[in-house]
Coordinates of C-alpha atoms in Angstrom, one line a residue:
Chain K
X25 CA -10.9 -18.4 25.1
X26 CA -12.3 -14.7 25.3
X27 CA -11.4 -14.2 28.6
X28 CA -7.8 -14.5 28.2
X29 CA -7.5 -10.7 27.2
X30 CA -9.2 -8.9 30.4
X31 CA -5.8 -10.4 32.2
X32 CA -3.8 -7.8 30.6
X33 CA -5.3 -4.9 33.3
X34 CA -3.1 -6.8 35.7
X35 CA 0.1 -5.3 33.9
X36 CA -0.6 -1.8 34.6
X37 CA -4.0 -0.9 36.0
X38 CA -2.9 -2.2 39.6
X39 CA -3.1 1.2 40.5
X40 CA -6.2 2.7 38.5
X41 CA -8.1 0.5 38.7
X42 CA -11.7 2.1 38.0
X43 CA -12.9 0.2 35.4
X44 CA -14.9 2.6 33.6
X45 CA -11.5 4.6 32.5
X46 CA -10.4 1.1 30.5
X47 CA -10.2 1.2 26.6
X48 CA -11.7 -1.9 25.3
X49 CA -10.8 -2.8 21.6
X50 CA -11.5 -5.5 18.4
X51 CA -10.9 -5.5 15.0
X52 CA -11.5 -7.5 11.9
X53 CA -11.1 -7.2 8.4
X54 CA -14.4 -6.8 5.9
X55 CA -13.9 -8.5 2.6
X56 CA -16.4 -6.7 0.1
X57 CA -17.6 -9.6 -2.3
X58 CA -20.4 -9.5 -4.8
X59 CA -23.4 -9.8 -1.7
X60 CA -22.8 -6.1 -1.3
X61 CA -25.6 -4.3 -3.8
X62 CA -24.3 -1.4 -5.5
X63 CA -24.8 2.3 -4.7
X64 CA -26.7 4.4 -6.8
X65 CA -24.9 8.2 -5.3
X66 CA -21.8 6.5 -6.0
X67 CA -22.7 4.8 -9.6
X68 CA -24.2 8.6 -10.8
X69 CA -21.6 10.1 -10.1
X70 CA -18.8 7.6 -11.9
X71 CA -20.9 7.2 -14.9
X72 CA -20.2 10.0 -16.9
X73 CA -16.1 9.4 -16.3
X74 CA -17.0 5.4 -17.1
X75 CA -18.2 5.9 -20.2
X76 CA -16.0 8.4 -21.6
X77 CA -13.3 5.7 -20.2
X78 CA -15.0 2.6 -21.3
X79 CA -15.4 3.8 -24.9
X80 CA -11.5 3.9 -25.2
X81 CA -10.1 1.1 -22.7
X82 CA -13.0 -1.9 -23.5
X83 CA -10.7 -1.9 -26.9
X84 CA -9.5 -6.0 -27.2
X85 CA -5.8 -5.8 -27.9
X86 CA -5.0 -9.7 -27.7
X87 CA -6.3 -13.1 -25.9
X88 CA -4.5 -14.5 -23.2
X89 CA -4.1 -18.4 -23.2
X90 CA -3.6 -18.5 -19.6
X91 CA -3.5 -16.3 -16.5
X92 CA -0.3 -14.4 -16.2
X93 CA 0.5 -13.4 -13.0
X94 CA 3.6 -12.0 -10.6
X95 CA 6.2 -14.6 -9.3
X96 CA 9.2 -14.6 -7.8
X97 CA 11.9 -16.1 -8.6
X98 CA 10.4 -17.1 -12.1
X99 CA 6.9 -15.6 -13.0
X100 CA 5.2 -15.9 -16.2
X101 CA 4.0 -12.1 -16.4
X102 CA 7.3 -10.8 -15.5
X103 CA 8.9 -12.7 -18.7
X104 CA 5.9 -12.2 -20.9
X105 CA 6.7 -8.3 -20.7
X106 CA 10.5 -8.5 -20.7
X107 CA 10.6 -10.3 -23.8
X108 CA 8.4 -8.0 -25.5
X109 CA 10.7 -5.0 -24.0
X110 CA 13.7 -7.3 -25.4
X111 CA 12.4 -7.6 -28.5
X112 CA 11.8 -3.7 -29.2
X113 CA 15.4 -3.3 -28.1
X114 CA 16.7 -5.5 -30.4
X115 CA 14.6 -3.4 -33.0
X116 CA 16.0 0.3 -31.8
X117 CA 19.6 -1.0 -31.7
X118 CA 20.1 -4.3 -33.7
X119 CA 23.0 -6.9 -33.4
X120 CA 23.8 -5.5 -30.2
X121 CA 24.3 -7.6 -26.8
X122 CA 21.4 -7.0 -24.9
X123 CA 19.4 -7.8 -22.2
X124 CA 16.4 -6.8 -20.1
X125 CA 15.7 -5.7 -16.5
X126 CA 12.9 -4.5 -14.7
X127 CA 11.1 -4.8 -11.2
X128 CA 8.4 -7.1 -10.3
X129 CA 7.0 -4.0 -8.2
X130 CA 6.6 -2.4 -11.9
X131 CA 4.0 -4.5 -13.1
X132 CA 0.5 -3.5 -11.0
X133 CA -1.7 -6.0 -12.3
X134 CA -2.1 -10.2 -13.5
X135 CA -3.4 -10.5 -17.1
X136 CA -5.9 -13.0 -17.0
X137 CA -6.7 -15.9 -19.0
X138 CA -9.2 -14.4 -22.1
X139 CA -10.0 -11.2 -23.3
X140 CA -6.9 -9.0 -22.8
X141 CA -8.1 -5.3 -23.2
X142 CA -6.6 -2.0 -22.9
X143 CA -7.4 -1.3 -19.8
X144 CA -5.7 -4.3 -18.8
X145 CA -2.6 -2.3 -20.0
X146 CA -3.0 0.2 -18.5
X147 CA -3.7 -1.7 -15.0
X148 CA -0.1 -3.3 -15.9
X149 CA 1.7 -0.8 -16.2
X150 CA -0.4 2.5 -15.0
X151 CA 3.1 4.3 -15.0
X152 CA 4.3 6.5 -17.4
X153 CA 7.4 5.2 -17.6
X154 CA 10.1 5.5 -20.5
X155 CA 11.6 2.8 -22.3
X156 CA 15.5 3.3 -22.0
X157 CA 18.6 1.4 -23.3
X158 CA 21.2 1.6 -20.8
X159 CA 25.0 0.7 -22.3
X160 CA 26.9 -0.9 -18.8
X161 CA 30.4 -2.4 -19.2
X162 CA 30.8 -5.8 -18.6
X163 CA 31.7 -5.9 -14.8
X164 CA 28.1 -4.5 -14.0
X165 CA 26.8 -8.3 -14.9
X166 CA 27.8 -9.2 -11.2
X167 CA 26.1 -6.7 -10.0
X168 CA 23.2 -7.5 -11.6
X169 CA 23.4 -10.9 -10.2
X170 CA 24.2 -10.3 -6.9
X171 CA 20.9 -8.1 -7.2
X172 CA 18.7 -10.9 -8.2
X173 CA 19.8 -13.0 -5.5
X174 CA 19.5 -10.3 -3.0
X175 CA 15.7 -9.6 -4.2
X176 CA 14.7 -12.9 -5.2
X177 CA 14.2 -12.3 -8.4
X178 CA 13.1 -9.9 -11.0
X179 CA 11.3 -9.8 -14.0
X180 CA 14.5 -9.9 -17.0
X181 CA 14.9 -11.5 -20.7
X182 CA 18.1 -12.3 -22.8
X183 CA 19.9 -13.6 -19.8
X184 CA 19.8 -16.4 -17.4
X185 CA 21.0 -16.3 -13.6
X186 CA 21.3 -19.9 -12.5
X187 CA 23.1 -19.4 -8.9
X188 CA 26.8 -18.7 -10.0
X189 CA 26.3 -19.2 -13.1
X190 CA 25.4 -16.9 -16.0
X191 CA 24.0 -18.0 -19.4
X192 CA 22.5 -15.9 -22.2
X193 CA 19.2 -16.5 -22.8
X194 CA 19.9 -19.6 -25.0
X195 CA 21.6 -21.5 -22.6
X196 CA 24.9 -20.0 -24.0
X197 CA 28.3 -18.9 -21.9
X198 CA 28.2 -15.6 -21.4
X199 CA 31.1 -13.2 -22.9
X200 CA 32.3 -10.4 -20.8
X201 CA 31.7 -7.9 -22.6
X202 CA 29.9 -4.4 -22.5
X203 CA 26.3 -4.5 -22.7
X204 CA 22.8 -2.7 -23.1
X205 CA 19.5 -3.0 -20.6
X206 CA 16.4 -2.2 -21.3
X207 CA 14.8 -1.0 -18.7
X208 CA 12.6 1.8 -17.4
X209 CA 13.9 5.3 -16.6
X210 CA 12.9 5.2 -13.0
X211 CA 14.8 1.8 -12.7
X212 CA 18.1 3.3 -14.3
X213 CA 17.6 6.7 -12.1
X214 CA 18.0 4.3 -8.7
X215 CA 14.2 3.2 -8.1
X216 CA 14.0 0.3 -6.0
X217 CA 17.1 0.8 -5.5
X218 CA 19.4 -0.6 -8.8
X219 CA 22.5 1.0 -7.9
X220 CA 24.4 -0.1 -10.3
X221 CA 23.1 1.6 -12.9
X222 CA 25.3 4.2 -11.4
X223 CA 28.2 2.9 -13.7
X224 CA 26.4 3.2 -16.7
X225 CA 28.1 4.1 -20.1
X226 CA 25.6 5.7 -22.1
X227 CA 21.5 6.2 -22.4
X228 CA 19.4 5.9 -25.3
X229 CA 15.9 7.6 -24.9
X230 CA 13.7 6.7 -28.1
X231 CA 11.0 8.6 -26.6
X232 CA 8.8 5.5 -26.3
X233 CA 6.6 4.9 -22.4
X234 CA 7.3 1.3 -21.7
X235 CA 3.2 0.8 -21.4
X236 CA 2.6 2.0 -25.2
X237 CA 6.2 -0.8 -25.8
X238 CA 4.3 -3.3 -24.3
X239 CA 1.0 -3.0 -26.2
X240 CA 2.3 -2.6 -29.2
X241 CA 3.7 -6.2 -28.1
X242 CA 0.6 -7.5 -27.1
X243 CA -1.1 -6.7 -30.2
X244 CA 1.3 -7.8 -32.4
X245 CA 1.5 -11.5 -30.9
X246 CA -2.3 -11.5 -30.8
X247 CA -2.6 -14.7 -28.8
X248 CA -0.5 -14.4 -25.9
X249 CA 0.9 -17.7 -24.4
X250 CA 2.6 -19.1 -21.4
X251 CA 6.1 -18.3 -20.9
X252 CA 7.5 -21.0 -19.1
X253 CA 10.8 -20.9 -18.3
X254 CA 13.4 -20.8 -15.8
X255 CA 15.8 -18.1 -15.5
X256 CA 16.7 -17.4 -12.2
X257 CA 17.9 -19.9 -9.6
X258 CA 18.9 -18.2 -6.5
Chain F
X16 CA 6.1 -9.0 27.1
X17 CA 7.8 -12.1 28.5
X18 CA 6.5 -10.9 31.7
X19 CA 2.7 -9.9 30.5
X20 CA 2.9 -13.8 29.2
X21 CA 3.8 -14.9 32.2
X22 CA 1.2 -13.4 34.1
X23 CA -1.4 -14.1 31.9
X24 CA -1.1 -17.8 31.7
X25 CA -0.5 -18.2 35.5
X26 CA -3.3 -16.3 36.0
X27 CA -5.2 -18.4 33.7
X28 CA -3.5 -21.6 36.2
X29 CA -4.2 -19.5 39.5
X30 CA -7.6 -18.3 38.4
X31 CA -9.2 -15.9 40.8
X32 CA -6.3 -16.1 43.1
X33 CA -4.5 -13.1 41.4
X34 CA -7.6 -11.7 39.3
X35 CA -10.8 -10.2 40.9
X36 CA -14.1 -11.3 40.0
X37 CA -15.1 -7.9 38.7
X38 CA -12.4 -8.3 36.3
X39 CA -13.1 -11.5 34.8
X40 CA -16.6 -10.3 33.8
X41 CA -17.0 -9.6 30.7
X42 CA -16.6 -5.8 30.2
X43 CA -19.5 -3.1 30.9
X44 CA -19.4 -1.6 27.6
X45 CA -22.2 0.3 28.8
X46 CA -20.4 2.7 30.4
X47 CA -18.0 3.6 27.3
X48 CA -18.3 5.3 24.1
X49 CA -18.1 3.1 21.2
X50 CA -16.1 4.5 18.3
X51 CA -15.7 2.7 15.2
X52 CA -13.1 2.9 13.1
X53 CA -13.5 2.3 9.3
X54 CA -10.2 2.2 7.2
X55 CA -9.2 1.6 3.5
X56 CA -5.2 1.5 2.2
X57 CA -3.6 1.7 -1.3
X58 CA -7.0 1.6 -3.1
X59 CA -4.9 2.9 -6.3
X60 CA -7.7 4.5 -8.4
X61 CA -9.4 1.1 -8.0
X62 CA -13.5 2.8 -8.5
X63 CA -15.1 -0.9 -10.3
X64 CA -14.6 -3.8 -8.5
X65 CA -12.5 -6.6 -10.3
X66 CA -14.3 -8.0 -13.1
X67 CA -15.2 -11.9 -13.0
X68 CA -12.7 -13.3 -15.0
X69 CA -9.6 -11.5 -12.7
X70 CA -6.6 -13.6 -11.7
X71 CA -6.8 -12.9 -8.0
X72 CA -9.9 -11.1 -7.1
X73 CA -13.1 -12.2 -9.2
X74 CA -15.8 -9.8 -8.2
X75 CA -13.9 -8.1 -5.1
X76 CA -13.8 -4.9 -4.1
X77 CA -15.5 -1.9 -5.9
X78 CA -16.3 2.1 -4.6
X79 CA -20.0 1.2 -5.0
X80 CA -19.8 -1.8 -2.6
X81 CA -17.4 0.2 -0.2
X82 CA -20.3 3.2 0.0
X83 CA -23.2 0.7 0.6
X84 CA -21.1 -1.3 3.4
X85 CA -20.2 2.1 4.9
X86 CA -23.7 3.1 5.2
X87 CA -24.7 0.0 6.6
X88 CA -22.1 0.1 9.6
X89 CA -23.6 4.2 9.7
X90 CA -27.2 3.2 10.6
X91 CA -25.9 0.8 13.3
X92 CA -22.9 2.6 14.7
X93 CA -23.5 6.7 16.0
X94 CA -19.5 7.4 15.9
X95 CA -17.9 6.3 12.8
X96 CA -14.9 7.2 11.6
X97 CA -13.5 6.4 8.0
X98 CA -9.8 6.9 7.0
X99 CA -7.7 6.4 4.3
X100 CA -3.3 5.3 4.8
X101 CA -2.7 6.8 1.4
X102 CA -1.8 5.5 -2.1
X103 CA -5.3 7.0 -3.6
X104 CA -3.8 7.5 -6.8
X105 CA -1.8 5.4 -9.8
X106 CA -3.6 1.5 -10.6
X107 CA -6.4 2.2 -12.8
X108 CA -6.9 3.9 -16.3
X109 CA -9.6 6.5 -14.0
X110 CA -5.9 7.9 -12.7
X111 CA -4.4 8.0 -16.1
X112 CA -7.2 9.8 -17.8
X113 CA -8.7 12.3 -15.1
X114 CA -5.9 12.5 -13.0
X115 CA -7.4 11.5 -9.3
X116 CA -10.4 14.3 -9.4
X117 CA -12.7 11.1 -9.8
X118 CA -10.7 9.3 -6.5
X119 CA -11.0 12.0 -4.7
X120 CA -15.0 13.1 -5.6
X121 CA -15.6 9.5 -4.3
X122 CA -14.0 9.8 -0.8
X123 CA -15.6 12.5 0.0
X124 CA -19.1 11.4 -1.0
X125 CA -18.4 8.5 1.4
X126 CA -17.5 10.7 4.0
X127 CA -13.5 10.1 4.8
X128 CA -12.7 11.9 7.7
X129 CA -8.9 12.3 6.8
X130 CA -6.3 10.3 5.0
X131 CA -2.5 10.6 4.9
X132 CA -0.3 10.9 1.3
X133 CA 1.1 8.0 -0.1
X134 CA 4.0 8.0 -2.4
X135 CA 1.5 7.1 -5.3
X136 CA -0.1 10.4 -4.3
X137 CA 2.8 12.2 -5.9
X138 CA 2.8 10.3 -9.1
X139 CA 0.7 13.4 -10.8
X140 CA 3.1 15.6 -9.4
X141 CA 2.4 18.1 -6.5
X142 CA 0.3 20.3 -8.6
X143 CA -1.8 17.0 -10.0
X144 CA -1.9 16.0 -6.4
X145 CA -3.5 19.6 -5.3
X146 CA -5.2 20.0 -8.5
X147 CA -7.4 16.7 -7.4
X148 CA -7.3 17.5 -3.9
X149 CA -9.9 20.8 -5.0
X150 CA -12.4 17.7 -4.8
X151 CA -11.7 16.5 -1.6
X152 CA -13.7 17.9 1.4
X153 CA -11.3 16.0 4.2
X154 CA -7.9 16.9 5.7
X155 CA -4.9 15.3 4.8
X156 CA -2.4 14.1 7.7
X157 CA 1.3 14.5 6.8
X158 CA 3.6 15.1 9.6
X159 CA 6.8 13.5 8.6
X160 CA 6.8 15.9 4.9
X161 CA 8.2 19.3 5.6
X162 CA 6.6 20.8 2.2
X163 CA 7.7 24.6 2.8
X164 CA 9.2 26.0 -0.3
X165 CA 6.9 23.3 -2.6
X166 CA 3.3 24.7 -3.6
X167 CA 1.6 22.2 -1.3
X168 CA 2.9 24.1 2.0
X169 CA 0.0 24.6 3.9
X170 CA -2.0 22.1 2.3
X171 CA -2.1 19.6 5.0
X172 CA -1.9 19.0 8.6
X173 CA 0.0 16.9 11.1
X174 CA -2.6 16.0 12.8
X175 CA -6.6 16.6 13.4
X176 CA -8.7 16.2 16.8
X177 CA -12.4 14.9 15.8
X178 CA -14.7 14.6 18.1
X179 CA -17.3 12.3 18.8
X180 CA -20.1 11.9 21.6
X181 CA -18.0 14.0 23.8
X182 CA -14.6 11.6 23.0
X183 CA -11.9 13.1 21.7
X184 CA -9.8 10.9 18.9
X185 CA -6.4 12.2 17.9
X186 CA -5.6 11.2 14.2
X187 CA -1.2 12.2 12.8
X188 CA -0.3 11.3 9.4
X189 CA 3.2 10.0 8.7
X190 CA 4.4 9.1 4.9
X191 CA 7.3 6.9 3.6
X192 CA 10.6 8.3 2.5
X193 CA 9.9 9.4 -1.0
X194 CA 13.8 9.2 -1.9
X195 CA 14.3 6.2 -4.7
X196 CA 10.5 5.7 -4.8
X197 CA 9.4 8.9 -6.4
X198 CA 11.1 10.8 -9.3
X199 CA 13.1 14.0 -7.9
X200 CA 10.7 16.1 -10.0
X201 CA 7.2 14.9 -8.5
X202 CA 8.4 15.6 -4.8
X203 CA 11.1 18.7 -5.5
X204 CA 11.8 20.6 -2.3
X205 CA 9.9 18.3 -0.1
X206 CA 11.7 17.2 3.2
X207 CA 11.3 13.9 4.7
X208 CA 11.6 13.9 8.7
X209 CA 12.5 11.0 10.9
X210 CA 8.5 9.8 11.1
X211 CA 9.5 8.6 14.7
X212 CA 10.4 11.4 16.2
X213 CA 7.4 13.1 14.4
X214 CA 5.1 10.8 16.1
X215 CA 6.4 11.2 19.6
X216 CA 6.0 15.1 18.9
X217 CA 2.2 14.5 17.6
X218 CA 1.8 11.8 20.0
X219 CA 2.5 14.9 22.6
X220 CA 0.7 17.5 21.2
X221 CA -2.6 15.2 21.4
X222 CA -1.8 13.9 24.8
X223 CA -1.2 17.9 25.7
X224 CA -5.3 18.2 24.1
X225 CA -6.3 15.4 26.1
X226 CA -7.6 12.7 23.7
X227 CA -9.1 9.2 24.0
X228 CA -7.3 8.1 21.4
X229 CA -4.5 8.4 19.6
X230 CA -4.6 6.9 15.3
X231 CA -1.6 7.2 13.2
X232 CA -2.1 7.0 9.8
X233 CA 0.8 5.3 8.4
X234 CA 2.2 5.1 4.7
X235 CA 6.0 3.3 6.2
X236 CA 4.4 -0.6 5.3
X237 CA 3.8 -3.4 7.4
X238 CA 7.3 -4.8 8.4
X239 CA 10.2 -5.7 6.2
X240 CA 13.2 -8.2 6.6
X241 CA 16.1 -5.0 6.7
X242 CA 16.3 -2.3 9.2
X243 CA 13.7 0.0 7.6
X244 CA 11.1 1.9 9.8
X245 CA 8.0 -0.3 9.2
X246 CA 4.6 0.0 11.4
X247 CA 5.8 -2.7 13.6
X248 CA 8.6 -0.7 14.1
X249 CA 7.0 2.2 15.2
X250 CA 4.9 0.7 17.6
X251 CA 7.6 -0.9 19.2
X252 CA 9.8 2.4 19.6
X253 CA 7.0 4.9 20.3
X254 CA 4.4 5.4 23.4
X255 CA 0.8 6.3 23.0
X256 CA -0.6 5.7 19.7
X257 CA -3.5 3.1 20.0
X258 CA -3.8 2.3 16.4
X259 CA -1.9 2.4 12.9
X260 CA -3.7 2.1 10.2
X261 CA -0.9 1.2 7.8
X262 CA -0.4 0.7 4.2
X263 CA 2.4 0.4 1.4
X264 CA 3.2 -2.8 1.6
X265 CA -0.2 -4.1 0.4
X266 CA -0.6 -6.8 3.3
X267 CA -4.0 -8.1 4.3
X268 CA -4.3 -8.9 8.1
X269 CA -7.7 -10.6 9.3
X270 CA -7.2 -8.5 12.1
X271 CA -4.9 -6.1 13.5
X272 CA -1.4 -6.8 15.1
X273 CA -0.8 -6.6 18.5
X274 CA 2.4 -4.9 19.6
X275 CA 3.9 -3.7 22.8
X276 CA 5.1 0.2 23.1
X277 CA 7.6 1.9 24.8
X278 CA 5.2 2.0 28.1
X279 CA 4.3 -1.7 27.8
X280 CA 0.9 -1.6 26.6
X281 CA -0.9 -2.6 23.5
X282 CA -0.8 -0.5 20.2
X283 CA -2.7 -1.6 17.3
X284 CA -1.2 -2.3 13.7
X285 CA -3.8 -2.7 10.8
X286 CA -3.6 -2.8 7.2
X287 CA -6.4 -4.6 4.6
X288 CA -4.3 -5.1 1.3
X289 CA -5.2 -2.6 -1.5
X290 CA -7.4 -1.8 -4.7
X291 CA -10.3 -1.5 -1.8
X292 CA -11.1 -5.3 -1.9
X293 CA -11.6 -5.3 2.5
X294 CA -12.7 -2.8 4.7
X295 CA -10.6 -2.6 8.2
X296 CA -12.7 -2.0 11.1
X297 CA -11.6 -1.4 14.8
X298 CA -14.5 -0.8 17.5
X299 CA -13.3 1.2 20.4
X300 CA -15.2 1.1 23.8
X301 CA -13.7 4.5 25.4
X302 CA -14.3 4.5 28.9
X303 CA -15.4 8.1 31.0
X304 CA -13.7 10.7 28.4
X305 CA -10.6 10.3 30.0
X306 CA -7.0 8.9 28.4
X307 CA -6.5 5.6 30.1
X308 CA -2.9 5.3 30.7
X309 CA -3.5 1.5 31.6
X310 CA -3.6 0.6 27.7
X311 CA -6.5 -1.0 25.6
X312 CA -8.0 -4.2 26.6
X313 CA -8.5 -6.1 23.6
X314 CA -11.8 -8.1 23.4
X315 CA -12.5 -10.7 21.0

């Protein structure tokens, strides 16, 4: 049909008519796969910043069983880092309730299934965010929930939000009482736009960046497998 | 728009009743000026393509690729020009380490014409951001960010005219609010202005100069489901701007949007995803130097 466009002049060129005073216009999209060859300008000039970079981020840190990539409401990546935030919560402050919360938005990059290597880290979480525990009182778990809903889901660990219902992360009742998040400082200073972390009670900073957290995580478990599970149900 | 439909598909019924034969020809591009547009979005320090064994986008993208494809489109096309919708910076370990001098060394050995800030621009904070910028040989286009009082005052423009065989294209810049999306300290003093009454006044001031074209460089994203200025926002509630090249909310179009404006003719949204895996391009067929008011003519 690629006539159907040139009927458009009727709509407002009644009057001006000339034709050579017309804007004609197309677009496309270029995807740039492998046929392309490499430039040899551009490859001089990143090579000396390559392999000063390669030297430290080509470091293997673990191996990734399968691909771990973003999903909403429940996505393997965004558990896979939550529970290693969790878990270094749970070290910093021990025997306390706690839970984790980040954003989906946080986390830049899939791991993919194989070699996992630092600069995979990095591309996960480029950001130099820090690793916080946030003390909320026990109302705030609403909030939280209505949250989830609202955004479809997040990325969280030691909790469950099954539509009304809220469960700890072992499918236990959860008790009203005052918690701590871990979560990252621009989360807790209002990024995408957690509000309630307005009403928190108190902050602990132990100076860690949530990327460094999550390594340390990666390298511990060695071998890192799926994390199938269902936490949210909106 | 109800009423453009209308006439287009009786037309199509009625046939030459209503349309003249000249007009159902296909267009004398001979007569015009060609000038194609080549546009990149959120490439986030993105400089080697994906590596084979990535999740999403085995072997895509890649600066190298991006230079030899650009050159390729230079030998065929005389006016080409290349622009960037912000969101340079923050994505690879190249940001982390040399803090965007390597981003920005790049775009200007391909030969950007201009680019707009993103909000990822400001992750280094405005003295990494103009620290980097030393590297870049091309005008950046912010006309929505009042930075007086912060050191990048005077650093960038609203706007830039380029010309090219004797057309003249009008390029504005507007960014996203930086409130809740950048820490207070990376952005300090800076002040974020309604971007659509900025582009109404840039959309002026390059109507006042006479362009053939009028491209907004847009960091607001695509479209989202709450009342938030998006691109297909602005080209709804603006009047002039042929094309936004968009970017933000990392969405790939095969090809660019068409929306009505204010006046009832077409404006152009774009966007081609991010990390530099596409290349947007938009050919222009500008007709006798002088600003149609009648709209662009989309062809396939």
């Amino acid at each position: 049909m690629k006539f159907k466009f040139y009927i458009f002049i009727l709509g407002a060129g009644l009057s001006a008519c000339s034709f050579g005073k017309q804007t004609f216009v197309n677009g496309k999209s270029i995807p740039l796969s492998a046929e392309y060859p490499n430039s040899r300008s551009v490859d001089s000039i990143v090579s000396p910043y390559k392999i000063e970079l390669d030297k430290e981020m080509n470091q293997i840190v673990a191996q990734a069983e399968v691909d771990f990539i973003n999903q909403r409401p429940n996505g393997s990546l965004g558990f896979l880092v939550a529970d290693i935030l969790l878990e270094k919560g749970k070290e910093v402050l021990p025997n306390e309730n706690m839970i984790c919360l980040i954003n989906i938005g946080g986390l830049r990059a899939p791991i993919s299934k194989g070699n996992v290597l630092l600069g995979d880290v990095f591309k996960l979480m480029p950001f130099d965010n820090q690793f916080l525990l946030v003390k909320m009182p026990a109302k705030s778990i609403v909030d939280i929930q209505a949250y989830l809903k609202k955004s479809g889901g997040e990325p969280i660990s030691g909790f469950k939000v099954l539509q009304d219902t809220i469960l700890t992360g072992d499918n236990q009742v959860w008790q009203a009482n005052d918690f701590w998040v871990v979560t990252s400082d621009y989360l807790m200073n209002g990024g995408d736009n957690m509000n309630f972390f307005q009403q928190k009670l108190e902050v602990k900073n132990p100076n860690l960046l949530l990327r460094n957290v999550i390594l340390e995580g990666f390298k511990s478990r060695k071998t890192l497998s799926n994390v199938i599970d269902t936490r949210i149900k909106l | 728009m109800d009423r453009r439909k209308f006439i287009q598909s009786s037309s199509l019924a009625f046939g030459g009743l209503m349309v003249s034969p000249q007009l159902l020809a296909a267009p004398n591009l001979k007569k015009t000026t060609k000038i194609t547009i080549l546009h990149t979005n959120d490439t986030h320090s993105n400089i080697d393509a994906f590596p084979a064994n990535h999740a999403k986008y085995a072997n895509q993208g890649g600066v190298s690729r991006r230079h030899e494809l650009i050159q390729k489109i230079r030998l065929e096309e005389e006016n080409v020009l290349l622009l960037d919708a912000g969101d340079i910076f923050q994505g690879t370990p190249y940001f982390n380490r040399f803090g965007g001098v390597l981003e920005m060394k790049l775009m200007s050995h391909l030969g950007y014409d201009a680019a707009t800030m993103g909000n990822h621009d400001f992750d280094g904070g405005m003295d990494g951001f103009l620290k980097a910028k030393e590297f870049a040989n091309f005008p950046f286009l912010c006309s929505n960010y009042d930075f007086k009082n912060t050191i990048l005052d005077g650093q960038t423009k609203s706007h830039h005219i380029f010309e090219k065989s004797g057309a003249k294209i009008g390029v504005f810049g507007l960014g996203v609010e930086l409130n809740g999306l950048v820490p207070d300290i990376h952005f300090k003093e800076t002040k974020y202005l309604n971007p659509i009454e900025m582009a109404q006044e840039s959309i002026k001031k390059l109507k006042e100069a006479k362009v053939d074209l009028i491209i907004c460089l847009s960091h607001l994203g695509y479209e989202y489901a709450t009342e938030k200025i998006s691109d297909r926002k602005l080209a709804q509630k603006t009047d002039g701007i042929d094309l936004i090249i968009g970017g933000h909310t990392h969405t790939f179009l095969e090809k660019p949007t068409v929306e009505y404006n204010l006046g009832g003719n077409i404006t152009l949204v774009n966007q081609v995803g991010w990390a530099g895996v596409q290349l947007g391009r938009v050919d222009f067929y500008v007709g006798k130097h002088v600003r149609s008011d009648s709209g662009l003519i989309l062809i396939d």
